[in-house]
Amino acid sequence: MTAAATVLAASVVVGGASTAQAAPTVYKNCTAVQKVYSGGIAKKSVTKNRVTSKGKVTYRALKGTVKKDDALYKANKKMDADGDGIACEKS
């Protein structure tokens, strides 16, 4: 039992800090985001991509690998051009 607890603790600790306490990554641009998450970064509550074309709003399914993480989204919010809760999404 002790060995299992040690292994579990070792898998949670990264570089001296637990992964829950690590600061979210701030990406330089959408190209950098999409290398890691092809569909962008979204708030946990987002289920669809809002797309506005010629003044008409439609909703589409999320495309690619979308990371749903509120803290990561907040750190990269500046890249959410349309304000729909998804940064660097594929439309």
PDB file of N, CA, C and O in Angstrom, residues 21 48 50 60 62 66 70 82 88:
ATOM      1  N   GLN A  21      -1.639  23.249  -9.067  1.00  0.00           N
ATOM      2  CA  GLN A  21      -1.183  24.579  -8.709  1.00  0.00           C
ATOM      3  C   GLN A  21      -0.370  25.247  -9.813  1.00  0.00           C
ATOM      4  O   GLN A  21      -0.036  26.410  -9.705  1.00  0.00           O
ATOM      5  N   LYS A  48     -20.779  24.474 -28.346  1.00  0.00           N
ATOM      6  CA  LYS A  48     -20.830  24.728 -29.786  1.00  0.00           C
ATOM      7  C   LYS A  48     -20.058  25.990 -30.129  1.00  0.00           C
ATOM      8  O   LYS A  48     -19.877  26.871 -29.293  1.00  0.00           O
ATOM      9  N   ARG A  50     -19.916  29.449 -31.995  1.00  0.00           N
ATOM     10  CA  ARG A  50     -20.787  30.479 -32.571  1.00  0.00           C
ATOM     11  C   ARG A  50     -20.069  31.104 -33.754  1.00  0.00           C
ATOM     12  O   ARG A  50     -18.956  31.581 -33.641  1.00  0.00           O
ATOM     13  N   ARG A  60     -22.132  25.767 -34.736  1.00  0.00           N
ATOM     14  CA  ARG A  60     -21.574  24.572 -35.360  1.00  0.00           C
ATOM     15  C   ARG A  60     -20.919  23.699 -34.298  1.00  0.00           C
ATOM     16  O   ARG A  60     -20.517  24.178 -33.247  1.00  0.00           O
ATOM     17  N   LEU A  62     -18.016  21.627 -32.461  1.00  0.00           N
ATOM     18  CA  LEU A  62     -16.600  21.915 -32.264  1.00  0.00           C
ATOM     19  C   LEU A  62     -15.775  21.004 -33.159  1.00  0.00           C
ATOM     20  O   LEU A  62     -16.110  19.838 -33.361  1.00  0.00           O
ATOM     21  N   VAL A  66     -10.357  20.017 -28.861  1.00  0.00           N
ATOM     22  CA  VAL A  66     -10.628  21.224 -28.090  1.00  0.00           C
ATOM     23  C   VAL A  66     -10.341  20.938 -26.626  1.00  0.00           C
ATOM     24  O   VAL A  66     -10.884  20.001 -26.045  1.00  0.00           O
ATOM     25  N   ASP A  70     -11.206  26.248 -17.995  1.00  0.00           N
ATOM     26  CA  ASP A  70     -11.505  27.649 -17.731  1.00  0.00           C
ATOM     27  C   ASP A  70     -10.254  28.486 -17.461  1.00  0.00           C
ATOM     28  O   ASP A  70     -10.123  29.599 -17.970  1.00  0.00           O
ATOM     29  N   ASP A  82     -13.923  36.399 -31.571  1.00  0.00           N
ATOM     30  CA  ASP A  82     -15.366  36.595 -31.676  1.00  0.00           C
ATOM     31  C   ASP A  82     -16.084  36.523 -30.335  1.00  0.00           C
ATOM     32  O   ASP A  82     -17.305  36.661 -30.278  1.00  0.00           O
ATOM     33  N   CYS A  88      -8.972  30.502 -30.535  1.00  0.00           N
ATOM     34  CA  CYS A  88      -8.272  29.816 -31.652  1.00  0.00           C
ATOM     35  C   CYS A  88      -9.050  28.629 -32.215  1.00  0.00           C
ATOM     36  O   CYS A  88      -8.453  27.624 -32.628  1.00  0.00           O
TER      37      CYS A  88
END
